[in-house]
Short mmCIF file of C-alpha atoms in Angstrom, two decimals:
data_model
loop_
_atom_site.label_atom_id
_atom_site.label_comp_id
_atom_site.label_asym_id
_atom_site.label_seq_id
_atom_site.Cartn_x
_atom_site.Cartn_y
_atom_site.Cartn_z
CA MET A 1 0.00 0.00 0.00
CA GLU A 2 1.26 3.48 -0.90
CA ARG A 3 0.10 6.77 0.55
CA ILE A 4 -0.20 10.28 -0.85
CA GLY A 5 -1.52 12.60 1.86
CA ILE A 6 -4.47 10.53 3.06
CA ALA A 7 -5.12 9.02 -0.36
CA ILE A 8 -4.14 5.37 -0.65
CA VAL A 9 -3.05 3.63 -3.82
CA ASN A 10 -3.25 -0.13 -3.82
CA SER A 11 -0.81 -1.45 -6.42
CA ASP A 12 -2.77 -4.69 -6.79
CA HIS A 13 -6.15 -3.17 -7.62
CA LYS A 14 -7.75 -0.62 -9.89
CA PRO A 15 -7.35 2.94 -8.65
CA THR A 16 -10.53 4.56 -7.36
CA ILE A 17 -11.77 7.82 -8.84
CA MET A 18 -14.53 9.75 -7.10
CA VAL A 19 -16.52 12.15 -9.29
CA THR A 20 -18.44 15.20 -8.15
CA ASN A 21 -19.61 18.44 -9.80
CA ASP A 22 -21.72 21.55 -9.29
CA ASP A 23 -24.25 21.11 -12.13
CA GLY A 24 -25.94 18.27 -10.26
CA ILE A 25 -25.87 14.49 -10.43
CA ASP A 26 -28.06 14.34 -13.54
CA ALA A 27 -25.94 16.80 -15.52
CA PRO A 28 -24.71 15.44 -18.89
CA GLY A 29 -21.14 16.53 -18.16
CA LEU A 30 -20.87 14.31 -15.10
CA ARG A 31 -22.74 11.44 -16.76
CA SER A 32 -20.42 11.56 -19.79
CA LEU A 33 -17.31 11.66 -17.63
CA VAL A 34 -18.44 8.65 -15.57
CA ARG A 35 -19.35 6.73 -18.72
CA VAL A 36 -15.96 7.38 -20.35
CA LEU A 37 -14.05 6.48 -17.19
CA GLY A 38 -16.03 3.27 -16.84
CA SER A 39 -15.53 2.30 -20.48
CA THR A 40 -11.76 2.07 -19.97
CA ASN A 41 -12.17 -0.69 -17.37
CA ARG A 42 -9.11 0.76 -15.64
CA TYR A 43 -10.72 2.43 -12.62
CA THR A 44 -13.25 1.89 -9.88
CA VAL A 45 -15.57 4.87 -10.23
CA GLN A 46 -17.70 6.36 -7.45
CA VAL A 47 -20.02 9.37 -7.59
CA CYS A 48 -20.91 11.79 -4.81
CA ALA A 49 -22.60 14.82 -6.35
CA PRO A 50 -25.25 17.43 -5.51
CA ASP A 51 -28.85 16.36 -5.98
CA SER A 52 -29.57 19.61 -7.87
CA GLU A 53 -27.66 22.36 -9.62
CA LYS A 54 -25.26 24.23 -7.36
CA SER A 55 -23.45 26.41 -9.89
CA ALA A 56 -21.49 29.41 -8.62
CA VAL A 57 -21.89 28.50 -4.95
CA SER A 58 -18.11 28.81 -4.59
CA HIS A 59 -16.68 26.96 -1.56
CA SER A 60 -19.76 27.20 0.65
CA ILE A 61 -20.37 24.33 3.04
CA THR A 62 -23.36 23.09 5.04
CA TRP A 63 -22.81 23.72 8.73
CA ARG A 64 -26.03 24.02 10.68
CA HIS A 65 -27.97 20.90 9.66
CA PRO A 66 -27.37 17.35 8.39
CA ILE A 67 -27.21 16.59 4.68
CA SER A 68 -28.80 13.57 3.02
CA ALA A 69 -27.16 11.10 0.63
CA ARG A 70 -29.60 9.21 -1.59
CA PRO A 71 -28.47 6.23 -3.72
CA ALA A 72 -28.63 7.23 -7.40
CA ASP A 73 -29.13 5.16 -10.52
CA PHE A 74 -25.82 4.73 -12.36
CA ASP A 75 -24.95 1.67 -14.43
CA GLY A 76 -22.36 -0.31 -12.52
CA VAL A 77 -21.27 2.64 -10.40
CA THR A 78 -21.92 3.35 -6.73
CA ALA A 79 -23.43 6.83 -6.69
CA TYR A 80 -25.10 9.15 -4.22
CA ALA A 81 -27.12 12.32 -4.74
CA VAL A 82 -26.32 14.63 -1.86
CA SER A 83 -28.38 17.55 -0.54
CA GLY A 84 -25.27 19.69 -0.08
CA THR A 85 -22.78 21.80 -1.99
CA PRO A 86 -19.92 20.57 -4.18
CA ALA A 87 -17.52 21.11 -1.27
CA ASP A 88 -19.85 19.06 0.97
CA CYS A 89 -19.88 16.27 -1.60
CA ALA A 90 -16.10 16.18 -1.94
CA SER A 91 -15.60 16.24 1.81
CA LEU A 92 -18.19 13.51 2.42
CA GLY A 93 -16.87 11.40 -0.43
CA VAL A 94 -13.30 11.26 0.87
CA SER A 95 -14.24 10.97 4.56
CA GLN A 96 -14.83 7.19 4.62
CA ALA A 97 -18.23 7.92 6.18
CA LEU A 98 -20.00 7.24 2.85
CA PHE A 99 -17.55 5.05 0.91
CA PRO A 100 -15.38 2.42 2.66
CA SER A 101 -12.05 3.85 1.47
CA VAL A 102 -10.43 7.11 0.42
CA PRO A 103 -10.36 7.56 -3.37
CA ASP A 104 -7.03 7.85 -5.13
CA LEU A 105 -8.23 10.80 -7.20
CA VAL A 106 -11.18 13.19 -7.12
CA ILE A 107 -12.46 14.72 -10.36
CA SER A 108 -14.97 17.56 -10.27
CA GLY A 109 -16.87 18.12 -13.53
CA ILE A 110 -17.33 18.22 -16.39
CA ASN A 111 -18.74 21.70 -15.90
CA MET A 112 -21.01 23.43 -18.40
CA GLY A 113 -18.94 26.54 -19.06
CA SER A 114 -15.30 27.44 -18.57
CA ASN A 115 -13.72 28.30 -15.22
CA CYS A 116 -10.80 30.64 -15.78
CA GLY A 117 -9.38 33.72 -14.11
CA TYR A 118 -11.32 35.18 -11.20
CA HIS A 119 -14.24 32.84 -11.96
CA VAL A 120 -12.23 30.10 -10.27
CA VAL A 121 -13.26 31.79 -7.00
CA TYR A 122 -16.98 31.63 -7.81
CA SER A 123 -16.90 28.11 -9.19
CA GLY A 124 -18.50 25.22 -7.33
CA THR A 125 -16.73 22.87 -9.73
CA VAL A 126 -13.31 24.14 -8.72
CA ALA A 127 -14.40 24.14 -5.07
CA GLY A 128 -15.12 20.41 -5.28
CA ALA A 129 -11.52 19.77 -6.32
CA ARG A 130 -10.17 22.28 -3.82
CA GLU A 131 -12.01 20.61 -0.94
CA ALA A 132 -10.48 17.24 -1.84
CA PHE A 133 -7.09 18.97 -1.96
CA PHE A 134 -7.71 20.31 1.55
CA HIS A 135 -8.11 16.70 2.67
CA GLY A 136 -4.85 15.62 1.05
CA VAL A 137 -6.46 13.82 -1.88
CA PRO A 138 -5.15 14.58 -5.41
CA SER A 139 -7.85 16.30 -7.42
CA VAL A 140 -8.75 17.84 -10.77
CA SER A 141 -11.53 20.19 -11.83
CA ILE A 142 -12.66 19.95 -15.47
CA SER A 143 -14.76 22.48 -17.37
CA TYR A 144 -15.92 22.68 -20.98
CA ASP A 145 -16.34 26.05 -22.71
CA TRP A 146 -19.94 25.51 -23.70
CA VAL A 147 -21.33 27.97 -26.26
CA GLY A 148 -25.02 27.97 -27.01
CA GLY A 149 -25.79 27.20 -30.64
CA LYS A 150 -22.38 25.55 -31.19
CA SER A 151 -22.01 22.99 -28.42
CA ASN A 152 -24.01 19.81 -27.85
CA VAL A 153 -24.04 17.09 -25.19
CA ASN A 154 -21.75 14.85 -27.26
CA ASP A 155 -18.97 17.37 -26.64
CA TYR A 156 -18.82 16.24 -23.02
CA THR A 157 -17.80 12.77 -24.17
CA LEU A 158 -15.06 14.28 -26.34
CA ALA A 159 -13.95 16.40 -23.38
CA ALA A 160 -13.71 13.38 -21.10
CA GLU A 161 -11.78 11.40 -23.70
CA ALA A 162 -9.38 14.31 -24.22
CA CYS A 163 -8.62 14.31 -20.47
CA LEU A 164 -7.91 10.57 -20.19
CA PRO A 165 -4.14 10.87 -20.87
CA ILE A 166 -3.86 13.44 -18.05
CA ILE A 167 -5.92 11.30 -15.68
CA ASN A 168 -3.83 8.22 -16.45
CA ALA A 169 -0.60 10.17 -15.98
CA ILE A 170 -1.75 11.59 -12.62
CA LEU A 171 -2.61 8.13 -11.33
CA ALA A 172 0.77 6.81 -12.46
CA GLU A 173 2.52 9.60 -10.54
CA ILE A 174 0.40 8.88 -7.47
CA ARG A 175 1.33 5.22 -7.68
CA ASN A 176 5.01 6.19 -7.88
CA GLN A 177 4.61 8.66 -5.00
CA THR A 178 5.92 11.47 -7.20
CA TYR A 179 2.74 13.54 -7.63
CA PRO A 180 3.01 17.05 -6.08
CA GLU A 181 0.94 17.61 -2.95
CA ARG A 182 0.85 21.42 -2.91
CA CYS A 183 -1.63 22.06 -5.71
CA PHE A 184 -4.52 20.65 -7.70
CA LEU A 185 -5.23 21.00 -11.42
CA ASN A 186 -7.91 23.07 -13.14
CA ILE A 187 -8.52 21.95 -16.73
CA ASP A 188 -10.56 23.88 -19.29
CA LEU A 189 -11.44 22.54 -22.72
CA PRO A 190 -12.16 24.76 -25.74
CA THR A 191 -15.51 24.82 -27.52
CA ASP A 192 -14.15 23.10 -30.64
CA ILE A 193 -12.62 20.05 -28.97
CA PRO A 194 -11.93 18.01 -32.16
CA ASN A 195 -9.68 20.83 -33.41
CA ASN A 196 -7.97 21.69 -30.13
CA LYS A 197 -4.31 22.73 -30.26
CA GLY A 198 -3.23 20.36 -27.51
CA TYR A 199 -2.45 20.74 -23.82
CA LYS A 200 -1.12 24.08 -22.56
CA LEU A 201 0.28 24.63 -19.07
CA THR A 202 -1.08 27.99 -17.97
CA LYS A 203 -1.47 30.23 -14.95
CA GLN A 204 -4.64 31.68 -13.51
CA GLY A 205 -5.36 35.11 -14.96
CA LYS A 206 -7.65 37.96 -14.00
CA SER A 207 -10.44 37.51 -16.56
CA ILE A 208 -13.94 38.03 -15.24
CA PHE A 209 -17.40 38.66 -16.62
CA LYS A 210 -18.66 42.09 -15.66
CA MET A 211 -21.91 41.63 -13.79
CA GLY A 212 -24.49 44.01 -12.42
CA TRP A 213 -27.94 44.07 -10.93
CA ARG A 214 -31.32 44.92 -12.41
CA ARG A 215 -34.45 45.62 -10.45
CA VAL A 216 -37.31 43.26 -11.35
CA THR A 217 -40.94 43.09 -10.37
CA SER A 218 -41.18 39.31 -9.96
CA GLU A 219 -38.91 36.31 -9.42
CA MET A 220 -39.74 35.10 -12.93
CA GLN A 221 -38.65 38.29 -14.69
CA GLY A 222 -35.27 38.51 -16.39
CA GLY A 223 -34.58 34.86 -17.23
CA LYS A 224 -32.19 32.39 -15.67
CA MET A 225 -28.44 32.81 -15.23
CA LEU A 226 -26.83 29.72 -16.76
CA SER A 227 -23.65 27.97 -15.65
CA THR A 228 -21.96 29.60 -18.64
CA MET A 229 -22.51 33.07 -17.15
CA THR A 230 -25.04 33.86 -19.88
CA MET A 231 -28.73 34.55 -19.58
CA ASP A 232 -31.48 32.23 -20.79
CA THR A 233 -34.62 34.29 -21.27
CA ASP A 234 -36.70 31.34 -22.53
CA SER A 235 -39.92 31.42 -20.53
CA ALA A 236 -40.02 27.62 -20.60
CA VAL A 237 -36.84 27.37 -18.57
CA THR A 238 -37.44 26.54 -14.92
CA ILE A 239 -36.09 29.27 -12.67
CA GLU A 240 -34.93 28.34 -9.20
CA THR A 241 -36.37 30.57 -6.53
CA ASP A 242 -35.56 31.13 -2.91
CA THR A 243 -37.62 29.10 -0.46
CA SER A 244 -38.61 32.30 1.36
CA THR A 245 -41.55 34.31 0.03
CA PRO A 246 -40.73 37.98 -0.59
CA LEU A 247 -42.96 40.45 1.16
CA GLU A 248 -44.93 42.98 -0.86
CA GLU A 249 -42.64 45.82 0.20
CA ASP A 250 -39.43 43.91 -0.66
CA LEU A 251 -37.34 45.15 -3.57
CA LEU A 252 -36.28 42.39 -6.00
CA PHE A 253 -33.02 42.43 -7.94
CA ARG A 254 -31.61 39.92 -10.43
CA ARG A 255 -27.96 39.58 -11.35
CA GLU A 256 -27.13 40.00 -15.04
CA VAL A 257 -24.06 39.84 -17.27
CA ARG A 258 -23.02 43.17 -18.77
CA GLY A 259 -19.92 42.18 -20.68
CA ALA A 260 -16.58 40.44 -20.35
CA HIS A 261 -13.32 41.93 -19.20
CA ILE A 262 -10.32 40.00 -20.44
CA ALA A 263 -7.17 40.96 -18.61
CA ASP A 264 -3.52 39.97 -18.96
CA PRO A 265 -2.26 37.80 -21.84
CA ASP A 266 -0.47 34.46 -21.49
CA THR A 267 -2.99 33.17 -18.92
CA ASP A 268 -5.69 30.50 -18.81
CA TRP A 269 -8.52 32.41 -20.48
CA GLN A 270 -6.38 33.70 -23.34
CA PHE A 271 -5.00 30.27 -24.24
CA LEU A 272 -8.47 28.70 -23.96
CA ARG A 273 -9.72 31.30 -26.45
CA GLU A 274 -6.91 30.26 -28.79
CA GLY A 275 -8.12 26.66 -28.75
CA TYR A 276 -5.82 25.01 -26.22
CA ILE A 277 -6.80 22.57 -23.49
CA THR A 278 -5.53 24.60 -20.57
CA VAL A 279 -3.99 22.90 -17.54
CA THR A 280 -3.61 25.27 -14.60
CA PRO A 281 -2.04 24.25 -11.27
CA ILE A 282 -3.88 26.01 -8.43
CA GLY A 283 -3.09 26.32 -4.74
CA ALA A 284 -5.33 27.32 -1.86
CA LEU A 285 -3.39 30.31 -0.52
CA SER A 286 -4.43 33.86 -1.39
CA ASN A 287 -1.19 35.78 -1.01
CA ALA A 288 -1.08 39.31 -2.40
CA ASP A 289 1.52 40.35 -4.96
CA THR A 290 4.97 41.47 -3.82
CA GLU A 291 4.34 45.14 -4.58
CA SER A 292 1.28 45.20 -2.32
CA LEU A 293 3.12 43.41 0.49
CA LEU A 294 5.95 45.95 0.33
CA TYR A 295 3.45 48.81 0.42
CA PHE A 296 1.75 47.55 3.58
CA LYS A 297 5.11 46.74 5.18
CA ASP A 298 5.80 50.49 5.23
CA TRP A 299 2.19 51.53 5.78
CA LEU A 300 1.29 49.52 8.90
CA PRO A 301 4.07 50.91 11.19
CA VAL A 302 2.95 54.44 10.30
CA VAL A 303 -0.62 53.59 11.27
CA ALA A 304 0.57 52.10 14.57
CA GLU A 305 2.75 55.12 15.30
CA HIS A 306 -0.13 57.49 14.56
CA GLU A 307 -2.44 55.50 16.84
CA SER A 308 0.12 55.63 19.67
CA SER A 309 0.59 59.38 19.35
CA SER A 310 -3.17 59.97 19.22
CA ALA A 311 -3.62 58.08 22.47
CA LEU A 312 -1.35 60.49 24.34
#
């Protein structure tokens, strides 16, 4: 038996991959990923995913009440639909409270929509991988740059197949005890997967969709914000509402996308736009840049000195 953090690799058996996501257990991205992994006959696959869509919930966790785990229907795969967030699912799935052993690898995805730049912070998909990383289990988040009118559900299968060499290589490194423990990987696949330009090691950039708020008169007005950070104004689309009933005097506001701001070049979003499959190592620390640290190094003593003199 070999150990990476708390993850255990048994050299005599198939490695175990646990899959989660933020689009929900019935999402085609997760279903396609599980199907492709299973078709290789190289892994034991388990699923622990939210029972409904939890897009853009970031790294929120359930704290004040229990969560439920309901057995779900997956061909040949042990799966549970969980009433919590992606981070809850990842934490529960690696805890040995739900499954008998710790998985060798956690994969979160495949998300409907890319997760680059600052959107990594908002993403429930990335949070699922980050939570596994917190527990010492190697993890990967995978997102597909879905574009309405161009993409279709078959693209998720292509995305999963395109990631198999990376998944196999990670598991080989885990088996050899050479896989790095200080980061996890965030993978984004371009819209046109068949014509991708190959893998590209990138760094997280500062790209972000500019969002604002619009006052509405009812919870149904304004359409639904999709996982892709675009609006679906189709009246047939089911819109999730808060369980609380707004009072007559309450003001209602709906978030809306007002444009994209693409920042520095040579980062994840830029290379994804160019057609690469971007592979971005991510850590969990949020250190400021050196220039900011130097500024506050000089600034804080002045504040303290001023406070001392004011107290006299």
